Coordinates of C-alpha atoms (C1' of nucleotides) in Angstrom, one line a residue:
Chain A
M1 CA -3.9 -34.1 17.1
P2 CA -5.3 -33.2 13.9
I3 CA -2.6 -30.4 12.5
P4 CA -4.3 -28.1 9.8
Q5 CA -1.9 -28.8 6.5
N6 CA -2.1 -25.7 5.1
Y7 CA -1.6 -23.2 7.9
S8 CA -0.2 -20.2 6.5
R9 CA 3.4 -21.4 5.2
P10 CA 5.4 -24.5 6.1
E11 CA 8.8 -22.3 5.9
R12 CA 8.7 -19.7 8.8
M13 CA 8.9 -16.2 7.8
S14 CA 11.6 -14.3 9.1
A15 CA 10.3 -11.0 11.3
K16 CA 12.0 -8.7 8.5
E17 CA 10.0 -10.7 5.8
R18 CA 6.7 -10.8 8.1
A19 CA 7.1 -6.4 8.7
F20 CA 8.1 -6.4 4.9
L21 CA 4.9 -7.9 4.0
Q22 CA 2.5 -6.1 6.1
I23 CA 3.7 -2.5 5.8
Q24 CA 3.8 -3.2 2.3
R25 CA 0.3 -4.3 2.5
W26 CA -0.9 -1.2 4.8
I27 CA 0.9 0.9 1.9
V28 CA -0.9 -0.5 -1.0
D29 CA -4.4 -0.9 0.4
G30 CA -4.2 3.0 1.5
T31 CA -3.8 2.1 5.6
L32 CA -0.7 4.2 5.3
Q33 CA -1.4 7.0 3.2
P34 CA 1.1 8.8 0.3
G35 CA 3.3 11.0 2.1
E36 CA 2.8 10.0 6.0
K37 CA 5.8 9.8 8.2
L38 CA 7.1 6.6 8.9
S39 CA 8.7 6.2 12.3
D40 CA 10.7 2.7 12.4
G41 CA 10.5 2.9 16.6
D42 CA 6.5 2.9 16.2
L43 CA 6.4 0.1 13.5
A44 CA 8.7 -1.9 15.8
E45 CA 6.2 -1.7 18.7
A46 CA 3.4 -2.2 16.5
L47 CA 4.8 -5.1 15.2
G48 CA 6.4 -6.6 18.3
V49 CA 10.2 -6.8 16.6
S50 CA 13.3 -4.3 17.1
R51 CA 14.0 -1.8 14.5
T52 CA 16.7 -3.6 12.7
P53 CA 14.0 -6.2 10.9
I54 CA 12.0 -2.9 10.2
R55 CA 14.3 -0.8 8.9
E56 CA 15.7 -3.9 6.7
A57 CA 11.6 -3.8 5.5
L58 CA 12.0 0.0 4.7
Q59 CA 14.8 -0.3 2.5
T60 CA 13.6 -3.3 0.4
L61 CA 9.9 -1.1 0.2
E62 CA 12.5 2.1 -0.6
M63 CA 13.6 0.0 -3.8
Q64 CA 10.5 -0.8 -5.2
G65 CA 9.3 2.4 -4.6
F66 CA 6.7 2.1 -1.6
V67 CA 8.5 4.2 0.7
E68 CA 11.2 7.1 0.4
M69 CA 13.8 7.5 3.1
H70 CA 16.1 11.0 3.6
R71 CA 19.0 10.4 5.8
G72 CA 18.9 11.7 9.0
R73 CA 15.8 13.4 8.6
D74 CA 12.3 11.2 8.0
T75 CA 10.8 8.1 6.4
R76 CA 7.8 8.6 4.5
V77 CA 5.2 6.6 2.5
T78 CA 5.8 7.8 -1.4
T79 CA 3.2 10.2 -2.6
I80 CA 1.2 9.6 -5.6
T81 CA -0.3 11.8 -7.9
K82 CA -2.5 11.1 -11.2
D83 CA 0.3 11.3 -13.4
D84 CA 1.6 7.8 -11.9
I85 CA -1.4 6.2 -13.9
H86 CA 0.9 6.6 -16.7
K87 CA 4.1 6.2 -15.6
I88 CA 3.2 2.9 -14.4
Y89 CA 1.1 1.1 -16.6
P90 CA 3.5 1.3 -19.6
P91 CA 6.4 -0.3 -18.4
L92 CA 4.3 -2.9 -16.9
A93 CA 2.2 -3.5 -20.5
A94 CA 5.6 -3.6 -21.8
L95 CA 6.8 -6.1 -19.9
Q96 CA 3.7 -8.3 -19.7
S97 CA 3.9 -8.3 -23.5
L98 CA 7.3 -9.5 -23.6
A99 CA 6.6 -12.2 -21.3
A100 CA 3.0 -13.0 -23.9
A101 CA 5.2 -13.3 -26.4
M102 CA 7.9 -15.4 -24.9
A103 CA 5.2 -17.8 -23.6
A104 CA 3.7 -18.2 -26.7
G105 CA 6.9 -19.8 -28.0
C106 CA 6.6 -22.4 -25.2
A107 CA 2.7 -22.8 -24.2
T108 CA 2.0 -26.3 -23.9
A109 CA -1.9 -27.6 -24.0
E110 CA -1.8 -28.4 -20.3
F111 CA -0.6 -24.9 -19.6
T112 CA -3.3 -23.1 -22.1
E113 CA -5.9 -25.1 -20.6
R114 CA -4.7 -24.2 -16.8
L115 CA -5.0 -20.4 -18.3
R116 CA -8.7 -20.8 -19.7
T117 CA -9.6 -22.2 -16.1
T118 CA -8.3 -19.4 -14.4
N119 CA -9.9 -17.2 -16.6
G120 CA -13.2 -19.1 -16.5
E121 CA -12.8 -18.4 -11.9
F122 CA -11.8 -14.8 -13.0
G123 CA -15.3 -14.2 -15.3
M124 CA -17.0 -15.8 -12.6
A125 CA -15.5 -13.8 -10.1
L126 CA -16.8 -10.7 -12.1
K127 CA -20.5 -11.7 -12.9
R128 CA -20.8 -12.9 -8.7
R129 CA -19.6 -9.4 -8.1
T130 CA -16.7 -10.4 -5.7
P131 CA -13.8 -7.8 -7.2
Y132 CA -11.3 -8.6 -4.8
Q133 CA -11.4 -12.3 -5.5
A134 CA -12.0 -11.2 -9.3
M135 CA -8.6 -9.0 -8.9
E136 CA -6.4 -11.9 -7.7
L137 CA -7.8 -14.4 -10.1
D138 CA -6.6 -11.9 -13.1
E139 CA -2.9 -11.6 -11.4
E140 CA -2.9 -14.9 -11.0
F141 CA -3.4 -15.4 -14.9
H142 CA -1.0 -12.8 -15.7
N143 CA 1.8 -14.3 -13.1
A144 CA 1.0 -17.7 -14.6
I145 CA 2.4 -16.1 -18.1
V146 CA 4.7 -14.4 -16.3
E147 CA 6.2 -17.7 -14.5
R148 CA 6.2 -19.6 -17.5
T149 CA 9.3 -17.4 -19.0
E150 CA 11.3 -18.9 -16.0
N151 CA 12.9 -15.2 -16.3
P152 CA 13.7 -14.1 -12.4
Y153 CA 14.3 -10.7 -14.4
I154 CA 10.8 -9.8 -15.2
A155 CA 9.3 -11.4 -12.3
S156 CA 10.9 -9.2 -10.4
F157 CA 9.6 -6.1 -11.9
T158 CA 6.2 -6.7 -12.7
S159 CA 5.4 -7.8 -9.5
P160 CA 6.2 -5.0 -7.3
L161 CA 5.0 -2.8 -10.8
Q162 CA 1.5 -4.8 -9.8
L163 CA 1.1 -4.0 -6.2
H164 CA 1.5 0.0 -8.0
V165 CA -1.0 -0.5 -10.1
R166 CA -3.2 -1.9 -7.1
R167 CA -2.3 0.9 -5.0
L168 CA -3.1 3.6 -7.8
K169 CA -6.6 1.8 -7.6
Y170 CA -7.3 1.8 -4.0
V171 CA -6.2 5.6 -3.3
F172 CA -8.1 7.0 -6.0
F173 CA -10.6 5.1 -6.0
H174 CA -11.4 2.6 -3.3
D175 CA -12.0 0.3 -5.9
V176 CA -10.6 -2.6 -8.2
M177 CA -11.8 -1.3 -11.3
L178 CA -12.1 -4.6 -13.3
S179 CA -13.8 -4.8 -16.8
N180 CA -15.6 -7.1 -18.2
E181 CA -13.7 -6.9 -21.6
S182 CA -10.4 -8.8 -19.8
V183 CA -12.1 -11.9 -20.1
I184 CA -12.1 -11.6 -23.9
E185 CA -9.0 -10.3 -24.1
H186 CA -7.6 -13.4 -21.8
E187 CA -9.1 -15.7 -24.2
Q188 CA -7.3 -14.5 -27.5
I189 CA -4.2 -14.8 -25.7
I190 CA -4.9 -18.0 -24.8
T191 CA -5.9 -18.6 -28.5
A192 CA -2.8 -16.8 -29.6
F193 CA -0.5 -19.4 -27.4
E194 CA -2.1 -21.9 -29.4
Q195 CA -1.5 -20.8 -32.3
K196 CA 2.1 -20.2 -31.1
D197 CA 1.3 -16.5 -32.4
P198 CA 3.9 -13.9 -30.4
Q199 CA 3.3 -11.1 -32.1
R200 CA -0.7 -11.5 -31.6
A201 CA 0.0 -12.5 -28.1
A202 CA 2.3 -9.6 -27.1
E203 CA -0.3 -7.1 -29.0
V204 CA -3.4 -8.2 -27.2
M205 CA -1.4 -8.5 -24.0
R206 CA -0.2 -4.9 -24.3
H207 CA -4.0 -3.7 -25.0
N208 CA -4.8 -5.8 -21.8
W209 CA -3.1 -3.2 -19.9
L210 CA -3.1 0.1 -21.7
R211 CA -7.1 0.0 -21.8
P212 CA -7.2 -0.3 -18.1
M213 CA -4.9 2.5 -17.8
E214 CA -7.0 4.8 -20.4
E215 CA -10.5 3.6 -18.2
L216 CA -8.8 5.1 -15.1
S217 CA -7.6 8.1 -16.4
R218 CA -10.9 8.8 -17.8
R219 CA -12.7 8.7 -14.7
L220 CA -10.5 10.9 -13.0
E221 CA -11.2 14.1 -15.2
Chain B
M1 CA 41.9 28.3 -1.4
P2 CA 40.1 27.0 -5.1
I3 CA 38.3 23.7 -3.9
P4 CA 37.6 21.4 -7.0
Q5 CA 33.6 21.9 -7.8
N6 CA 33.2 18.2 -9.2
Y7 CA 34.7 16.4 -6.1
S8 CA 32.9 13.1 -6.0
R9 CA 29.8 14.0 -4.2
P10 CA 28.5 17.4 -2.1
E11 CA 26.4 15.2 -0.5
R12 CA 28.5 12.7 2.3
M13 CA 27.3 8.8 1.6
S14 CA 26.3 6.3 4.2
A15 CA 28.5 3.2 5.1
K16 CA 26.0 1.1 3.7
E17 CA 25.7 3.4 0.8
R18 CA 29.4 2.9 0.3
A19 CA 29.2 -0.6 1.0
F20 CA 26.8 -1.2 -1.6
L21 CA 28.0 0.1 -4.6
Q22 CA 31.9 -1.4 -3.8
I23 CA 30.5 -4.9 -3.3
Q24 CA 28.4 -3.8 -6.7
R25 CA 31.4 -3.0 -8.6
W26 CA 32.9 -6.0 -7.5
I27 CA 30.4 -8.6 -8.4
V28 CA 30.2 -6.4 -11.4
D29 CA 33.7 -6.5 -13.0
G30 CA 34.3 -10.3 -11.2
T31 CA 36.2 -9.6 -8.2
L32 CA 34.1 -11.5 -6.3
Q33 CA 32.9 -14.5 -8.4
P34 CA 29.7 -16.1 -9.4
G35 CA 28.5 -18.2 -6.6
E36 CA 31.2 -17.0 -4.2
K37 CA 30.3 -16.7 -0.9
L38 CA 30.2 -13.4 0.9
S39 CA 31.0 -13.3 4.4
D40 CA 29.4 -10.3 6.2
G41 CA 32.1 -10.2 8.8
D42 CA 34.8 -10.1 6.5
L43 CA 33.3 -7.3 4.5
A44 CA 32.9 -5.2 7.2
E45 CA 36.6 -5.7 8.1
A46 CA 37.5 -5.2 4.7
L47 CA 35.2 -1.9 4.0
G48 CA 36.3 -1.0 7.8
V49 CA 32.6 -0.6 8.9
S50 CA 30.4 -3.0 11.2
R51 CA 28.4 -5.7 9.6
T52 CA 24.8 -3.7 9.9
P53 CA 25.0 -1.9 6.5
I54 CA 26.8 -4.8 5.2
R55 CA 24.0 -6.4 5.7
E56 CA 21.5 -3.9 4.1
A57 CA 23.8 -3.1 1.6
L58 CA 23.7 -7.1 0.7
Q59 CA 19.9 -7.3 1.0
T60 CA 19.4 -4.4 -1.4
L61 CA 21.7 -6.5 -3.8
E62 CA 19.7 -9.4 -3.3
M63 CA 16.8 -7.3 -4.4
Q64 CA 18.4 -6.6 -8.0
G65 CA 19.6 -9.9 -8.5
F66 CA 23.6 -10.0 -8.0
V67 CA 23.3 -11.8 -4.0
E68 CA 21.7 -14.8 -2.7
M69 CA 20.8 -14.9 0.9
H70 CA 19.7 -18.4 2.4
R71 CA 18.2 -18.0 6.1
G72 CA 20.6 -19.2 8.2
R73 CA 22.7 -21.0 5.7
D74 CA 24.7 -18.9 3.5
T75 CA 24.9 -15.7 1.2
R76 CA 26.7 -16.1 -2.2
V77 CA 27.1 -13.9 -5.2
T78 CA 24.3 -15.1 -7.8
T79 CA 25.6 -17.9 -10.2
I80 CA 25.3 -16.5 -13.6
T81 CA 25.3 -18.9 -16.8
K82 CA 25.1 -18.5 -20.4
D83 CA 21.3 -18.7 -20.5
D84 CA 21.1 -15.7 -18.9
I85 CA 21.8 -13.8 -22.0
H86 CA 18.7 -14.3 -23.2
K87 CA 16.9 -13.3 -19.8
I88 CA 18.8 -10.5 -19.4
Y89 CA 18.6 -8.5 -22.5
P90 CA 14.7 -8.8 -23.7
P91 CA 13.3 -6.8 -21.2
L92 CA 15.7 -4.2 -21.1
A93 CA 15.4 -4.4 -24.8
A94 CA 11.5 -4.0 -23.9
L95 CA 11.8 -1.2 -21.8
Q96 CA 14.5 0.9 -23.6
S97 CA 12.3 0.8 -26.3
L98 CA 9.4 2.0 -24.7
A99 CA 11.6 4.9 -23.2
A100 CA 12.7 5.4 -26.9
A101 CA 9.0 5.8 -27.9
M102 CA 8.4 8.0 -25.0
A103 CA 11.1 10.0 -26.0
A104 CA 10.1 10.6 -28.7
G105 CA 7.2 12.4 -28.2
C106 CA 8.2 15.3 -26.0
A107 CA 12.1 15.8 -27.7
T108 CA 13.7 18.9 -28.1
A109 CA 16.2 20.1 -30.5
E110 CA 18.7 20.8 -27.3
F111 CA 18.0 17.6 -26.5
T112 CA 18.8 15.5 -29.7
E113 CA 21.8 18.0 -30.1
R114 CA 23.0 16.8 -26.7
L115 CA 22.4 13.0 -27.9
R116 CA 24.3 13.5 -30.8
T117 CA 27.7 14.9 -28.8
T118 CA 27.4 11.7 -26.6
N119 CA 27.1 9.5 -29.4
G120 CA 29.9 11.7 -31.4
E121 CA 32.0 10.8 -28.2
F122 CA 30.8 7.0 -27.9
G123 CA 32.3 6.8 -31.4
M124 CA 35.4 8.5 -31.2
A125 CA 36.0 6.2 -28.3
L126 CA 35.5 3.4 -30.3
K127 CA 38.3 4.4 -32.7
R128 CA 40.5 5.4 -29.6
R129 CA 40.0 1.8 -28.5
T130 CA 39.3 2.8 -25.3
P131 CA 36.7 0.4 -24.5
Y132 CA 35.9 1.0 -21.2
Q133 CA 35.1 4.5 -22.1
A134 CA 33.4 3.9 -24.9
M135 CA 30.8 1.9 -22.8
E136 CA 30.1 4.8 -20.4
L137 CA 29.4 6.9 -23.1
D138 CA 26.6 4.4 -24.8
E139 CA 25.0 4.3 -21.1
E140 CA 25.1 7.5 -20.6
F141 CA 23.6 8.1 -24.0
H142 CA 20.5 6.0 -23.1
N143 CA 20.3 6.8 -19.9
A144 CA 20.0 10.2 -21.2
I145 CA 16.7 9.0 -23.0
V146 CA 15.3 7.1 -19.7
E147 CA 15.5 10.2 -18.0
R148 CA 14.2 12.1 -20.1
T149 CA 11.1 9.9 -20.0
E150 CA 10.8 11.2 -16.5
N151 CA 9.9 8.0 -15.1
P152 CA 11.2 6.2 -12.4
Y153 CA 10.0 3.3 -12.3
I154 CA 11.6 2.4 -15.7
A155 CA 15.1 4.0 -14.6
S156 CA 14.7 1.9 -11.5
F157 CA 14.4 -1.5 -13.6
T158 CA 17.2 -0.4 -16.5
S159 CA 19.7 0.7 -14.4
P160 CA 20.4 -2.6 -12.4
L161 CA 19.8 -4.6 -15.6
Q162 CA 22.6 -2.4 -17.7
L163 CA 25.0 -3.9 -14.6
H164 CA 24.0 -7.0 -15.2
V165 CA 24.9 -6.5 -18.9
R166 CA 28.2 -5.5 -18.2
R167 CA 29.1 -8.6 -15.3
L168 CA 27.7 -10.6 -18.3
K169 CA 30.7 -9.2 -20.4
Y170 CA 33.1 -9.3 -17.7
V171 CA 32.6 -12.7 -16.6
F172 CA 31.6 -14.3 -19.9
F173 CA 34.4 -12.2 -21.7
H174 CA 36.8 -10.3 -19.9
D175 CA 36.0 -7.6 -22.3
V176 CA 33.0 -5.1 -22.8
M177 CA 32.3 -6.1 -26.7
L178 CA 31.3 -3.3 -28.2
S179 CA 30.7 -2.8 -32.2
N180 CA 30.6 -0.1 -34.3
E181 CA 27.0 -0.6 -35.8
S182 CA 26.0 1.0 -32.4
V183 CA 27.2 4.8 -33.4
I184 CA 24.9 4.0 -36.7
E185 CA 21.6 2.9 -34.8
H186 CA 22.1 5.8 -32.1
E187 CA 21.8 8.2 -34.8
Q188 CA 19.3 6.7 -36.5
I189 CA 17.1 6.7 -33.3
I190 CA 18.0 10.6 -33.0
T191 CA 16.5 10.9 -36.5
A192 CA 13.4 9.5 -35.3
F193 CA 13.3 11.7 -32.4
E194 CA 13.4 14.3 -34.8
Q195 CA 11.3 13.4 -37.1
K196 CA 8.9 12.4 -34.1
D197 CA 8.2 9.2 -35.0
P198 CA 8.1 6.7 -31.8
Q199 CA 7.3 3.5 -34.0
R200 CA 10.5 4.2 -35.4
A201 CA 12.4 5.3 -32.6
A202 CA 11.3 2.0 -30.2
E203 CA 11.9 -0.3 -33.1
V204 CA 15.9 0.7 -33.8
M205 CA 16.4 0.9 -30.1
R206 CA 14.8 -2.7 -29.9
H207 CA 17.3 -3.7 -32.6
N208 CA 20.3 -1.9 -31.2
W209 CA 19.7 -3.9 -27.5
L210 CA 19.0 -7.4 -29.7
R211 CA 21.8 -7.4 -31.6
P212 CA 24.5 -7.1 -28.8
M213 CA 22.4 -9.9 -27.8
E214 CA 23.0 -12.2 -30.3
E215 CA 26.7 -11.2 -31.1
L216 CA 27.4 -12.6 -27.7
S217 CA 25.2 -15.2 -27.9
R218 CA 27.3 -16.7 -31.5
R219 CA 30.6 -15.8 -29.7
L220 CA 29.5 -18.2 -26.4
E221 CA 28.6 -21.5 -29.3
Chain C
dA1 C1' 24.0 31.4 17.6
dA2 C1' 23.7 27.2 20.0
dA3 C1' 21.8 23.6 22.8
dC4 C1' 17.6 20.4 22.3
dA5 C1' 14.6 17.2 20.8
dT6 C1' 14.0 13.4 17.3
dT7 C1' 15.2 10.4 13.8
dT8 C1' 18.3 8.4 11.0
dG9 C1' 22.5 5.5 11.1
dT10 C1' 25.6 2.3 13.0
dC11 C1' 27.9 -1.0 16.5
dC12 C1' 28.5 -5.1 18.6
dG13 C1' 26.9 -8.9 21.1
dT14 C1' 23.4 -12.7 21.4
dA15 C1' 20.0 -16.2 20.0
dT16 C1' 18.1 -18.7 16.8
dG17 C1' 18.7 -21.9 13.3
dT18 C1' 21.4 -25.0 9.8
dA19 C1' 25.1 -27.9 7.9
dT20 C1' 28.6 -31.2 9.6
dA21 C1' 30.8 -34.7 12.2
Chain D
dA1 C1' 21.1 -39.2 16.7
dT2 C1' 23.0 -35.7 19.9
dA3 C1' 27.0 -32.5 19.8
dT4 C1' 29.6 -28.9 17.7
dA5 C1' 30.7 -24.9 14.6
dC6 C1' 29.4 -21.6 12.4
dA7 C1' 26.4 -18.0 10.1
dT8 C1' 22.6 -15.3 9.7
dA9 C1' 18.8 -12.8 12.3
dC10 C1' 17.7 -9.8 15.6
dG11 C1' 17.9 -6.9 19.8
dG12 C1' 19.3 -2.5 22.3
dA13 C1' 22.5 0.6 23.2
dC14 C1' 24.7 4.5 21.1
dA15 C1' 26.7 8.0 17.4
dA16 C1' 25.8 11.3 14.2
dA17 C1' 22.9 14.3 11.8
dT18 C1' 18.9 17.3 10.9
dG19 C1' 15.5 20.9 11.9
dT20 C1' 14.1 23.9 15.8
dT21 C1' 13.3 26.9 19.4

DNA sequence: AAACATTTGTCCGTATGTATA
DNA sequence: ATATACATACGGACAAATGTT
């Protein structure tokens, strides 16, 4: 009996983890809308577990800014306004920029090659008009750089912030909003890595995050 | 009957919150040492609550990087090495620098005055050789700037990072390690605010965080 | 004002999974 | 390899708090 090798995860997920990922997805993609009330009892029933793992998941999501728990009252999905565009992007840009500067110092040839491959696929996905795949490849590009810094403090913050960006796009535009300019900027970042130029890597990276912010902002006026 | 106005908190804390703050304190000040095993049962008994709020507190601490939970195995205080000095400070510097740049744009006279007062008390605490008070006034200075940005995403990350810095100092030096140069740098930041110079505010702020990193780093060699 | 309905917060027992002998 | 000991993960009941009728 042949068993598929890549069946989801080798390590089983805990109920809390499953609940966390599922509820997070629902919030990010807008299934659970901003301000919507969350009943842990209902979620427990929907996900087929007890309230305990749901509560734990909700508390984690509260830490990440996706839900607000009011003791004794209720638990709700956090609201977002267009102002959040200018609140989420700048810190993300700052940390990604830092990560780029750090990665520039220790970028090997095989690392830049890997980035170039990912960026190539990203560009192809844009041409192919498969925005969801493009978005995932864009995130893969940026995550690779963050992971390269081997700094868990940075990763632990950029990761949820990227999800907040996704949520912004879904909630306000029902769209992932990607621009072709990113491909060029990514290439410039890779070049800066090859030239061991942290300053330039940081500068381009910042621009690569602040430009989409401006684009979103303009489309809302 | 006169009731003290500033009696700790008007709102009662939940058991989870109490447990969270207490365990966090113990980890930061070294009472609970790096790598130490945490038994939720023992903690529950020590704090006079059941295991549920303890478990929830530990999960929150895990998100902040103070605790590692290994499913089915054990729960331990995270280890820190001297390498962490160079991992914690840079992202903190990057975000504080961003906060300074943002605050420079909207700093009022009364705001800079408040900062100047806090910085004055900070300098006095240094002269008085009351390092713990000095540290708290230093944090108050920086937190005021972060809060001024009204950006909860930044605050939610800098706040635990500052505690990691505290922990570094306590664990490696049993000391809070403050330098007089900070007073001058703070004043330079305030001046940059008054002159509405975000660039300079950001630059001084970064230096104000990276200099202590270098000082700690040198003292470890 | 007081009792109700609802939701969150806490307790504790048990099942599950992991490491060790 | 099997059994044992132990810690975590989960479930379900109860208590407390809040808003409402």
